[in-house]
Short mmCIF file of C-alpha atoms in Angstrom, two decimals:
data_model
loop_
_atom_site.label_atom_id
_atom_site.label_comp_id
_atom_site.label_asym_id
_atom_site.label_seq_id
_atom_site.Cartn_x
_atom_site.Cartn_y
_atom_site.Cartn_z
CA MET A 1 26.68 -5.84 39.16
CA THR A 2 28.86 -4.15 36.55
CA ASP A 3 28.72 -7.30 34.40
CA VAL A 4 24.93 -7.03 34.24
CA LEU A 5 25.12 -3.33 33.41
CA THR A 6 27.74 -3.96 30.72
CA TRP A 7 25.68 -6.79 29.26
CA THR A 8 22.53 -4.64 29.30
CA ILE A 9 24.24 -1.78 27.49
CA GLY A 10 25.79 -4.13 24.95
CA ARG A 11 22.48 -5.87 24.36
CA ARG A 12 20.73 -2.53 23.91
CA LEU A 13 23.28 -1.47 21.28
CA GLU A 14 22.87 -4.79 19.43
CA LEU A 15 19.08 -4.40 19.42
CA ALA A 16 19.32 -0.79 18.23
CA LYS A 17 21.50 -1.89 15.29
CA ARG A 18 19.10 -4.71 14.45
CA ALA A 19 16.09 -2.36 14.66
CA GLU A 20 17.78 0.03 12.22
CA LEU A 21 18.46 -2.81 9.78
CA LEU A 22 14.84 -3.94 10.03
CA ARG A 23 13.60 -0.38 9.41
CA LYS A 24 15.77 -0.20 6.30
CA GLU A 25 14.50 -3.57 5.09
CA LEU A 26 10.89 -2.50 5.74
CA GLY A 27 11.46 0.64 3.66
CA GLU A 28 12.81 -1.45 0.80
CA LEU A 29 9.86 -3.85 1.02
CA GLU A 30 7.35 -0.99 1.01
CA LEU A 31 9.05 0.41 -2.10
CA GLU A 32 8.82 -2.97 -3.81
CA VAL A 33 5.13 -3.28 -2.86
CA ALA A 34 4.49 0.19 -4.32
CA ARG A 35 6.21 -0.85 -7.56
CA LEU A 36 4.11 -4.01 -7.74
CA GLU A 37 0.94 -2.00 -7.17
CA ALA A 38 1.99 0.35 -9.97
CA ALA A 39 2.55 -2.65 -12.24
CA LYS A 40 -0.92 -3.93 -11.30
CA VAL A 41 -2.44 -0.59 -12.33
CA VAL A 42 -0.57 -0.60 -15.66
CA PHE A 43 -1.55 -4.20 -16.33
CA GLY A 44 -5.19 -3.39 -15.53
CA GLN A 45 -5.09 -0.50 -17.98
CA TRP A 46 -3.63 -2.79 -20.65
CA VAL A 47 -6.31 -5.43 -20.01
CA GLU A 48 -9.00 -2.78 -20.25
CA ALA A 49 -7.57 -1.32 -23.45
CA THR A 50 -7.08 -4.66 -25.20
CA GLY A 51 -9.88 -6.73 -23.71
CA GLY A 52 -7.34 -9.00 -22.07
CA GLY A 53 -5.31 -9.31 -25.26
CA ARG A 54 -8.27 -10.23 -27.45
CA ARG A 55 -8.20 -6.90 -29.30
CA PRO A 56 -5.15 -5.32 -30.88
CA SER A 57 -3.55 -2.73 -28.65
CA GLY A 58 -2.97 -0.28 -31.47
CA ILE A 59 0.73 -0.08 -30.66
CA VAL A 60 1.94 -1.63 -33.91
CA SER A 61 0.40 -0.60 -37.22
CA PRO A 62 1.16 -2.28 -40.56
CA GLU A 63 1.44 0.99 -42.48
CA PRO A 64 3.40 4.01 -41.44
CA GLU A 65 1.05 6.77 -40.41
CA PRO A 66 1.68 10.48 -40.18
CA GLU A 67 3.09 11.52 -36.84
CA PRO A 68 0.23 12.12 -34.42
CA GLU A 69 -0.27 15.30 -32.48
CA PRO A 70 1.12 15.22 -28.95
CA VAL A 71 -1.45 13.99 -26.47
CA ALA A 72 -1.60 14.87 -22.81
CA VAL A 73 -0.75 11.87 -20.69
CA THR A 74 -2.58 11.29 -17.45
CA VAL A 75 -1.02 9.14 -14.81
CA GLY A 76 -2.69 7.38 -11.96
CA PRO A 77 -1.45 6.64 -8.50
CA GLY A 78 1.65 4.49 -8.38
CA ALA A 79 2.93 5.52 -11.81
CA GLY A 80 6.39 6.97 -12.17
CA GLY A 81 7.19 7.05 -8.48
CA MET A 82 3.86 8.53 -7.39
CA ARG A 83 2.51 7.18 -4.14
CA VAL A 84 -0.41 4.81 -4.42
CA VAL A 85 -1.80 6.33 -1.23
CA PRO A 86 -1.08 10.08 -1.14
CA ASP A 87 -0.76 12.04 2.08
CA ARG A 88 -4.22 13.30 2.97
CA VAL A 89 -4.68 17.07 2.98
CA GLU A 90 -7.72 19.14 3.90
CA GLY A 91 -10.43 18.90 1.27
CA MET A 92 -9.00 15.80 -0.43
CA GLY A 93 -11.66 13.23 -1.26
CA LEU A 94 -11.62 9.49 -1.75
CA GLU A 95 -11.23 9.98 -5.52
CA ALA A 96 -7.50 10.45 -4.85
CA LEU A 97 -7.31 6.75 -3.88
CA THR A 98 -7.35 3.67 -6.08
CA SER A 99 -10.57 1.65 -6.19
CA GLU A 100 -9.28 -0.96 -3.74
CA TYR A 101 -8.25 1.65 -1.18
CA ARG A 102 -11.61 3.42 -1.64
CA ARG A 103 -13.37 0.11 -0.92
CA ILE A 104 -11.29 -0.32 2.25
CA MET A 105 -12.22 3.20 3.35
CA GLU A 106 -15.93 2.43 2.73
CA ILE A 107 -15.71 -0.74 4.83
CA VAL A 108 -14.03 1.07 7.72
CA ALA A 109 -16.45 4.02 7.52
CA GLY A 110 -19.46 1.70 7.40
CA SER A 111 -18.51 -0.20 10.54
CA ASP A 112 -19.96 0.43 13.99
CA GLY A 113 -16.55 1.07 15.57
CA PRO A 114 -12.83 0.49 15.03
CA VAL A 115 -12.18 -2.57 12.84
CA MET A 116 -9.45 -5.18 12.66
CA ALA A 117 -7.67 -6.15 9.45
CA LYS A 118 -9.50 -9.49 9.54
CA ASN A 119 -12.89 -7.70 9.40
CA VAL A 120 -11.78 -5.61 6.43
CA ALA A 121 -10.46 -8.72 4.64
CA VAL A 122 -13.85 -10.39 5.11
CA GLY A 123 -15.55 -7.22 3.81
CA LEU A 124 -13.35 -7.41 0.71
CA GLY A 125 -14.44 -11.02 0.19
CA ARG A 126 -11.06 -12.52 1.07
CA GLU A 127 -10.28 -15.60 3.10
CA THR A 128 -9.30 -15.23 6.73
CA THR A 129 -5.91 -16.89 6.35
CA PRO A 130 -2.81 -14.96 7.41
CA GLY A 131 -1.66 -14.78 3.80
CA LYS A 132 -4.82 -12.89 2.86
CA ILE A 133 -5.10 -10.73 6.00
CA GLU A 134 -1.50 -9.43 6.14
CA PRO A 135 -1.70 -7.48 2.85
CA VAL A 136 -4.91 -5.85 4.10
CA ARG A 137 -3.16 -4.99 7.37
CA GLY A 138 -0.39 -3.34 5.32
CA GLN A 139 -2.93 -1.35 3.33
CA LEU A 140 -4.65 -0.20 6.53
CA ARG A 141 -1.32 0.81 8.02
CA LYS A 142 -0.47 2.74 4.86
CA LEU A 143 -3.82 4.56 5.02
CA SER A 144 -3.22 5.46 8.67
CA ASP A 145 0.38 6.56 8.06
CA ARG A 146 -0.84 8.94 5.34
CA GLY A 147 -3.67 10.45 7.43
CA TRP A 148 -6.70 8.66 5.97
CA LEU A 149 -7.41 6.45 9.00
CA VAL A 150 -6.61 6.47 12.71
CA ARG A 151 -4.93 3.43 14.26
CA THR A 152 -5.99 2.76 17.83
CA ALA A 153 -3.67 1.45 20.52
CA SER A 154 -5.21 -2.01 20.11
CA GLY A 155 -4.29 -2.09 16.40
CA ARG A 156 -7.78 -1.39 15.09
CA TYR A 157 -8.64 1.26 12.54
CA ARG A 158 -11.31 3.94 12.36
CA PRO A 159 -11.98 6.93 10.08
CA CYS A 160 -10.35 10.27 10.92
#
């Protein structure tokens, strides 16, 4: 009897250590995803500004010009450590989200009831393969963690 108890306690400690390592790894992965999303935003801005590289970006000029006046810089979500999905506070609208997250919110809000990640992926025009659904599931989870959506016990999502 004591052998079973000892084994159970030991196993529980091993699992607790493993769970902590997995939580740490998940945090690192979420940070990397946020950085990639920020890079996507910056690249999109570059494509928009240069027509996909067909127009000069204006960064390099052949003649030295007088120093320009300082210009206010606006940053979007994901830039410089900002969260792509901010914590929702009272009165905050969908304009605080990127266009893709706004589209996800519209799909969830337009459904008849709680939706699965697969349904949202289809609404976004994506394939229903695991490789296409899992990123959507991560985005839904991020929206629910930050107060934009509610996750039901069955893993479905609905508006707050």
